[in-house]
PDB file of C-alpha atoms in Angstrom:
ATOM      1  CA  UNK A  21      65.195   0.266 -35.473  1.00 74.00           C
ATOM      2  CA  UNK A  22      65.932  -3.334 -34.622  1.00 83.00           C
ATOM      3  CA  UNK A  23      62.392  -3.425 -33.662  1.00 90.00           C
ATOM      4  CA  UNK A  24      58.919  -3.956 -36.456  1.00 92.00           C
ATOM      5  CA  UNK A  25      55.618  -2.410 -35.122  1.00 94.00           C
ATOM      6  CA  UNK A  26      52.721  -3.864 -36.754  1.00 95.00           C
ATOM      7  CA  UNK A  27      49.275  -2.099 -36.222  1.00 94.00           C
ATOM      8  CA  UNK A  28      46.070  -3.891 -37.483  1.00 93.00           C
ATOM      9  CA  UNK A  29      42.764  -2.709 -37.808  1.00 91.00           C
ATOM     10  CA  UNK A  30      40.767   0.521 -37.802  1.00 89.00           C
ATOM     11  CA  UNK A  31      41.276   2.055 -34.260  1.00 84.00           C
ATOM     12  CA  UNK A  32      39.177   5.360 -34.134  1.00 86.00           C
ATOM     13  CA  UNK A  33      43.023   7.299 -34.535  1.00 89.00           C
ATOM     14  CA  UNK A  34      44.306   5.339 -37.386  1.00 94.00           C
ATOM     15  CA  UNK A  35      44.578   7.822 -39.726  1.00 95.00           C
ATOM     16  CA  UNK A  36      45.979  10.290 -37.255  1.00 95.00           C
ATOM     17  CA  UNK A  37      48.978   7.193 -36.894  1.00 95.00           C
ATOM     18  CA  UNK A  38      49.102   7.105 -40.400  1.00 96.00           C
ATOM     19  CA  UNK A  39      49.965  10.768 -40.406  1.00 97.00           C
ATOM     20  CA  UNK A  40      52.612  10.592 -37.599  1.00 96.00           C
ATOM     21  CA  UNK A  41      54.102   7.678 -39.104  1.00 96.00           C
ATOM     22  CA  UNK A  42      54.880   9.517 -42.578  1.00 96.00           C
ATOM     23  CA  UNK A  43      55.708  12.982 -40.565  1.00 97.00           C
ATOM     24  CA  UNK A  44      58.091  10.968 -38.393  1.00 96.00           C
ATOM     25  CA  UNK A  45      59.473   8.910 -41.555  1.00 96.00           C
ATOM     26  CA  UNK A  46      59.611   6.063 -39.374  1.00 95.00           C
ATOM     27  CA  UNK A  47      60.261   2.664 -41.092  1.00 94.00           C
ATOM     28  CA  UNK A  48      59.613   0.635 -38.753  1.00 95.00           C
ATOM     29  CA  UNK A  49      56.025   0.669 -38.464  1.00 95.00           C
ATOM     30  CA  UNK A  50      53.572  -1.226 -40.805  1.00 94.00           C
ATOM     31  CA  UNK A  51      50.060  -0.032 -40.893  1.00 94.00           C
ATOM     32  CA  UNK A  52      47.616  -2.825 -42.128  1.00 94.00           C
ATOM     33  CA  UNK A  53      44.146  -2.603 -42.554  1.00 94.00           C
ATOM     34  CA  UNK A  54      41.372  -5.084 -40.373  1.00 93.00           C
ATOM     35  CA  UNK A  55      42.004  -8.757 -41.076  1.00 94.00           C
ATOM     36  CA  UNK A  56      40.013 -11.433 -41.391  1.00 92.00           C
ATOM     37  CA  UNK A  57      40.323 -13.765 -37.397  1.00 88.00           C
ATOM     38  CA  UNK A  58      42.648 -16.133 -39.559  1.00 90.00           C
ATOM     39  CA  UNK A  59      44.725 -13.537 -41.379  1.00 93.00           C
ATOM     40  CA  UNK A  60      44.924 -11.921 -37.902  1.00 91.00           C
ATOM     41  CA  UNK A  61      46.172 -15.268 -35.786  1.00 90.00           C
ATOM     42  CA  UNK A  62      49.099 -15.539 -38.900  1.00 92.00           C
ATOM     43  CA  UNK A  63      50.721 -12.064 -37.463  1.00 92.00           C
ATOM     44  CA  UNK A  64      50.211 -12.579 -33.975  1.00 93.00           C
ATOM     45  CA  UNK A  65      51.537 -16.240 -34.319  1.00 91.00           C
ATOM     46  CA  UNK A  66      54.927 -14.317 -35.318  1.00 93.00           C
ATOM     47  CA  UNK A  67      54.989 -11.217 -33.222  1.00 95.00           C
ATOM     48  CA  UNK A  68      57.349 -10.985 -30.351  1.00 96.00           C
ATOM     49  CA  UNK A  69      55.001  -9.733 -28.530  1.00 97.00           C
ATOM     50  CA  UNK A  70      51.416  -7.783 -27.943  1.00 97.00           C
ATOM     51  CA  UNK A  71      50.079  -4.793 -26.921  1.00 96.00           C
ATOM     52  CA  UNK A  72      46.432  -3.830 -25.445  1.00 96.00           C
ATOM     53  CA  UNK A  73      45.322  -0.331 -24.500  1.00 93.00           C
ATOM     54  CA  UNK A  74      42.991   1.410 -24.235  1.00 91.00           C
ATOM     55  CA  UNK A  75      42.673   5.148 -22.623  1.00 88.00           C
ATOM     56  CA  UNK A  76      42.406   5.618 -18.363  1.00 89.00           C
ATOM     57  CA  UNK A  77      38.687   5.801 -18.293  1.00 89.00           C
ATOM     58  CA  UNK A  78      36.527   4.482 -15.526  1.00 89.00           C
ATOM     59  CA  UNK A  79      34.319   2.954 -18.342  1.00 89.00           C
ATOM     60  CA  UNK A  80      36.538   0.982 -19.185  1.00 90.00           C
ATOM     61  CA  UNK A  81      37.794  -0.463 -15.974  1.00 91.00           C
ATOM     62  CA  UNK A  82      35.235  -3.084 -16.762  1.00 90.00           C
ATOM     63  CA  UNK A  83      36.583  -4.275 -20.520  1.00 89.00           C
ATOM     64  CA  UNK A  84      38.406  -7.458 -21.713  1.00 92.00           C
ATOM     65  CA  UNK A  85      39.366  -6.110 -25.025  1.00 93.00           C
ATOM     66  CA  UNK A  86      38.612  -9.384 -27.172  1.00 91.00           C
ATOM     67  CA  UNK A  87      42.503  -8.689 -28.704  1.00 93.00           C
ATOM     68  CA  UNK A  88      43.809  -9.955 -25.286  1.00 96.00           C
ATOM     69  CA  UNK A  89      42.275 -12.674 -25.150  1.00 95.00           C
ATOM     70  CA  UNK A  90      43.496 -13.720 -29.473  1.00 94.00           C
ATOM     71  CA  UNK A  91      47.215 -12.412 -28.444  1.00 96.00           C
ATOM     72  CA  UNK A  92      46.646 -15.001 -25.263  1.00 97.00           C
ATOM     73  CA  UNK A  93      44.952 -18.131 -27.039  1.00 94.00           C
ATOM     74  CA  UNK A  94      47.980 -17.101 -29.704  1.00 95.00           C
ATOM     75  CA  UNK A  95      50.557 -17.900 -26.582  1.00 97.00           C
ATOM     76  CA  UNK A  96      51.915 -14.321 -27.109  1.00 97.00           C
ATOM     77  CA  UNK A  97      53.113 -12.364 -24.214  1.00 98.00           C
ATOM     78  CA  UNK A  98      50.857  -9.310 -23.477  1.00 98.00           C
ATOM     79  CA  UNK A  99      51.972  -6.045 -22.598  1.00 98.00           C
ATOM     80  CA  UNK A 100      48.609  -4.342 -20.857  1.00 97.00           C
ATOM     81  CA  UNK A 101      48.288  -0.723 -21.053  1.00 96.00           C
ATOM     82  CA  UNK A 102      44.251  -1.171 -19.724  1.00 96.00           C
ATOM     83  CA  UNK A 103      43.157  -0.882 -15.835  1.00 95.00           C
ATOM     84  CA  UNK A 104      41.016  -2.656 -14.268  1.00 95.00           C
ATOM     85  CA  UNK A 105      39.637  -6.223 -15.302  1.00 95.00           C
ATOM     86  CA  UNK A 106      42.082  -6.753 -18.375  1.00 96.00           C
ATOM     87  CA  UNK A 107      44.660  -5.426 -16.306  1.00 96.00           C
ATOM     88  CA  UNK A 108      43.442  -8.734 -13.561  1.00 97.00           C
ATOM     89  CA  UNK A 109      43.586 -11.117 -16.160  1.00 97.00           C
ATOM     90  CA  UNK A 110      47.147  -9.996 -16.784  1.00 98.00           C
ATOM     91  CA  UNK A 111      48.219 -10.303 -13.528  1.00 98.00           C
ATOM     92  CA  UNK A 112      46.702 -13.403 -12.943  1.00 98.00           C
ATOM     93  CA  UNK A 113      47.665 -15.420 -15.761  1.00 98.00           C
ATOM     94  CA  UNK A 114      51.338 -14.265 -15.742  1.00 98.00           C
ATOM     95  CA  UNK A 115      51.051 -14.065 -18.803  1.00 98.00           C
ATOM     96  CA  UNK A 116      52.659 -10.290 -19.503  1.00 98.00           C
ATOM     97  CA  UNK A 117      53.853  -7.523 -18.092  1.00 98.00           C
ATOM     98  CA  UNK A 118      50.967  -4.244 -17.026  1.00 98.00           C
ATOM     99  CA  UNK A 119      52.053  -0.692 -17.638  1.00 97.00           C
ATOM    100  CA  UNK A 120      49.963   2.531 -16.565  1.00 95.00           C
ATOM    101  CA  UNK A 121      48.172   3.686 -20.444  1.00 92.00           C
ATOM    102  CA  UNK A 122      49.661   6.998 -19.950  1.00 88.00           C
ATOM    103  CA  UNK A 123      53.582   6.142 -19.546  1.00 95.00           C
ATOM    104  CA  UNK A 124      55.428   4.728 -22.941  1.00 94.00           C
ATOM    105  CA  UNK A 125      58.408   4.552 -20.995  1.00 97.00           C
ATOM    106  CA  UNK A 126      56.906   1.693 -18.775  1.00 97.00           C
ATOM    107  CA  UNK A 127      55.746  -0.021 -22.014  1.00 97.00           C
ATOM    108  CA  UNK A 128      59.168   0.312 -23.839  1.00 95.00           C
ATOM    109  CA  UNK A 129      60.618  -0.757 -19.993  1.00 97.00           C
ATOM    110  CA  UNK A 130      58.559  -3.918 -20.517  1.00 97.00           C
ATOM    111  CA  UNK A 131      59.029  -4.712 -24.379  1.00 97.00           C
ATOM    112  CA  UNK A 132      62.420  -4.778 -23.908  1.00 96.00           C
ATOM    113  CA  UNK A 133      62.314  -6.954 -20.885  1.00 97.00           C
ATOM    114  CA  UNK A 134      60.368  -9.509 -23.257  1.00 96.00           C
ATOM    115  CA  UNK A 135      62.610  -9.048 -26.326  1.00 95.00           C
ATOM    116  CA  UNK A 136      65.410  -9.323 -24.193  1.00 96.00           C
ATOM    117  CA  UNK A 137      64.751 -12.921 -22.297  1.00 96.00           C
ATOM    118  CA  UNK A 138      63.553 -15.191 -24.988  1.00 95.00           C
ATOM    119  CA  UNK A 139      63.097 -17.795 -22.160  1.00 97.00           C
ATOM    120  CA  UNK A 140      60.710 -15.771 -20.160  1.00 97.00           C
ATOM    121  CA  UNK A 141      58.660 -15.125 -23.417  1.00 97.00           C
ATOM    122  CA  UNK A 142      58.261 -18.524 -24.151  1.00 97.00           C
ATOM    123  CA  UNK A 143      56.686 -18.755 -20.336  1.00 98.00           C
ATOM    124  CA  UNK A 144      54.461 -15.645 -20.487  1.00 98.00           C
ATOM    125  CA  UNK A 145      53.064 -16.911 -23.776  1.00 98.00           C
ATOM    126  CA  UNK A 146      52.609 -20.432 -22.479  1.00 98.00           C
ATOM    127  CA  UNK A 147      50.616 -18.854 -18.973  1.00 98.00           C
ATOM    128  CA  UNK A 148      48.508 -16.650 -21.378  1.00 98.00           C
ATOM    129  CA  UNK A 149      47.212 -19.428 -23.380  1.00 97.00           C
ATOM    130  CA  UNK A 150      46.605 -22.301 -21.010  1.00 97.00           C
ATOM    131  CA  UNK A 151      44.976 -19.825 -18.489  1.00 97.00           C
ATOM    132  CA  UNK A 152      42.688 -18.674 -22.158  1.00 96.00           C
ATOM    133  CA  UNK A 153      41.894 -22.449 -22.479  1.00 94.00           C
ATOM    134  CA  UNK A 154      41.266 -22.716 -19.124  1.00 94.00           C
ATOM    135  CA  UNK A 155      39.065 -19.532 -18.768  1.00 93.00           C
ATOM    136  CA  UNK A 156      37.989 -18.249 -22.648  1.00 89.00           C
ATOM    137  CA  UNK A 157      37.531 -21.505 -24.054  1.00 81.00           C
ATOM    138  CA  UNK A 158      34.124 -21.858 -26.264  1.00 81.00           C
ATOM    139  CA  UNK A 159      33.254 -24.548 -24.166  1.00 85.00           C
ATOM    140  CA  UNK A 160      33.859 -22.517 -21.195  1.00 80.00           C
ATOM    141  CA  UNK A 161      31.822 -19.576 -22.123  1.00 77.00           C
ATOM    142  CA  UNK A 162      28.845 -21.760 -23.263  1.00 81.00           C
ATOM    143  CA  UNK A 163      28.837 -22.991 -19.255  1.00 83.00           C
ATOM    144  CA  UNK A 164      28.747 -19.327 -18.356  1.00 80.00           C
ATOM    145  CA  UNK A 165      26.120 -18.379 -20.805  1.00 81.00           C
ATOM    146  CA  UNK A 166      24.415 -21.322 -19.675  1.00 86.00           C
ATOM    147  CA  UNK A 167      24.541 -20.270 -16.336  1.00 85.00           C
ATOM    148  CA  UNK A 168      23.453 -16.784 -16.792  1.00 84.00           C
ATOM    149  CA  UNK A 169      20.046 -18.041 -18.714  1.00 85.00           C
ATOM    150  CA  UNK A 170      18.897 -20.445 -16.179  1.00 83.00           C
ATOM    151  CA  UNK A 171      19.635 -17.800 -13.410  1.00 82.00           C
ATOM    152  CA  UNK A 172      17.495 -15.250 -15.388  1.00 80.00           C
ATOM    153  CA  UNK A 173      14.920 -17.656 -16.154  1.00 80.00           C
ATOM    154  CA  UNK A 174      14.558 -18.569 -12.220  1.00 73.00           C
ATOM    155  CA  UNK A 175      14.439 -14.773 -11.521  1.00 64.00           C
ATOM    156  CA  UNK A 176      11.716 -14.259 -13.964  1.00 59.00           C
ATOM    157  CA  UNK A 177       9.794 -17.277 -13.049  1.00 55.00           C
ATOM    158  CA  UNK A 178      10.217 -16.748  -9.346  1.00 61.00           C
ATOM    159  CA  UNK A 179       8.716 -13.003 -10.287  1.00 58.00           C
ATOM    160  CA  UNK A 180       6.034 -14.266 -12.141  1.00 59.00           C
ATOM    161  CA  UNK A 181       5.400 -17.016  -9.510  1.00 62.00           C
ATOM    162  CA  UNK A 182       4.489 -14.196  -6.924  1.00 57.00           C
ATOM    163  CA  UNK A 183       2.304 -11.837  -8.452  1.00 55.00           C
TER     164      UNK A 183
END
C-alpha cells in the first residue's frame, strides 16, 4: 500500500485493468489516459521507478519499446519484463534490473530491490540516461539514418550500375 502504480496510455488491455482495478478495490493504482511527450516526462521525472513489457513472443525479441528509451533519457531505473533486444539494452546500460514477462514475483523481487536502495537508484537512473545520450540521442540516430541511406543508395546504384 506504501507503493503508487501509475499506468499511462491506452495499452490494448486497458479497460480490462480498469476492470480489475475497481473489482480488486485497489487504491493504489491510478489509471491515466495517453499524455502528451511533455505531460508524460512530468510523471516519469517523479516515479521511483519504470516498467516495460511486453508479452514472450518471438516477434518481439526484436523491439525497443520507445517507453524504455523516455524512462532512460528520464534517468529512471527500468525494470524490463521484454526479451531479447530491450532486454540487451538493459543489461548493457546497467541501467535496471530484467525479469522473465511471465513471473510478477521477479518484478516485485526487483521493485523492491530499487525502492529499497535509494543509492543504487540514483546509479541505475544515471547508467540509463548517459548510455540514452550516448546511444538514442537525435543526433545519434540522424548518423544512423544517415548511414542506412547512403548504404541503400550504393546498393541501388551498384544494381543499376550492372544491368
Amino acid at each position: 500500500k506504501d507503493i503508487i502504480f501509475v499506468l499511462i496510455g491506452d495499452g490494448i488491455r486497458k479497460e480490462k485493468i480498469i476492470q480489475d482495478v475497481a473489482n480488486l478495490k485497489l487504491e493504489n493504482v491510478l489509471i491515466l489516459p495517453a499524455l502528451s511527450k511533455n505531460e508524460g516526462r512530468k510523471f516519469l521525472s517523479a516515479a521511483d521507478a519504470c516498467i516495460v513489457t511486453l508479452k514472450d513472443l518471438d516477434i518481439f525479441k526484436g523491439a525497443i519499446p520507445t517507453k524504455l528509451i523516455d524512462y532512460m533519457a528520464c534517468a529512471r531505473p527500468v525494470l524490463c519484463g521484454v526479451r531479447g533486444e530491450a532486454e540487451e539494452i538493459v543489461q548493457n546500460s546497467h541501467c535496471g534490473y530484467v525479469f522473465n514477462p511471465n513471473n510478477e514475483k521477479q518484478l516485485v523481487y526487483y521493485l523492491l530491490k530499487i525502492l529499497r536502495n535509494n543509492k543504487k537508484s540514483i546509479e541505475l537512473g544515471r547508467n540509463g540516461y548517459n548510455y540514452a545520450i550516448k546511444n538514442f540521442s537525435i543526433e545519434k540516430m540522424h548518423q544512423e539514418y544517415e548511414k542506412v541511406i547512403k548504404k541503400t543508395c550504393n546498393i541501388k546504384l551498384k544494381s543499376s550500375k550492372a544491368r
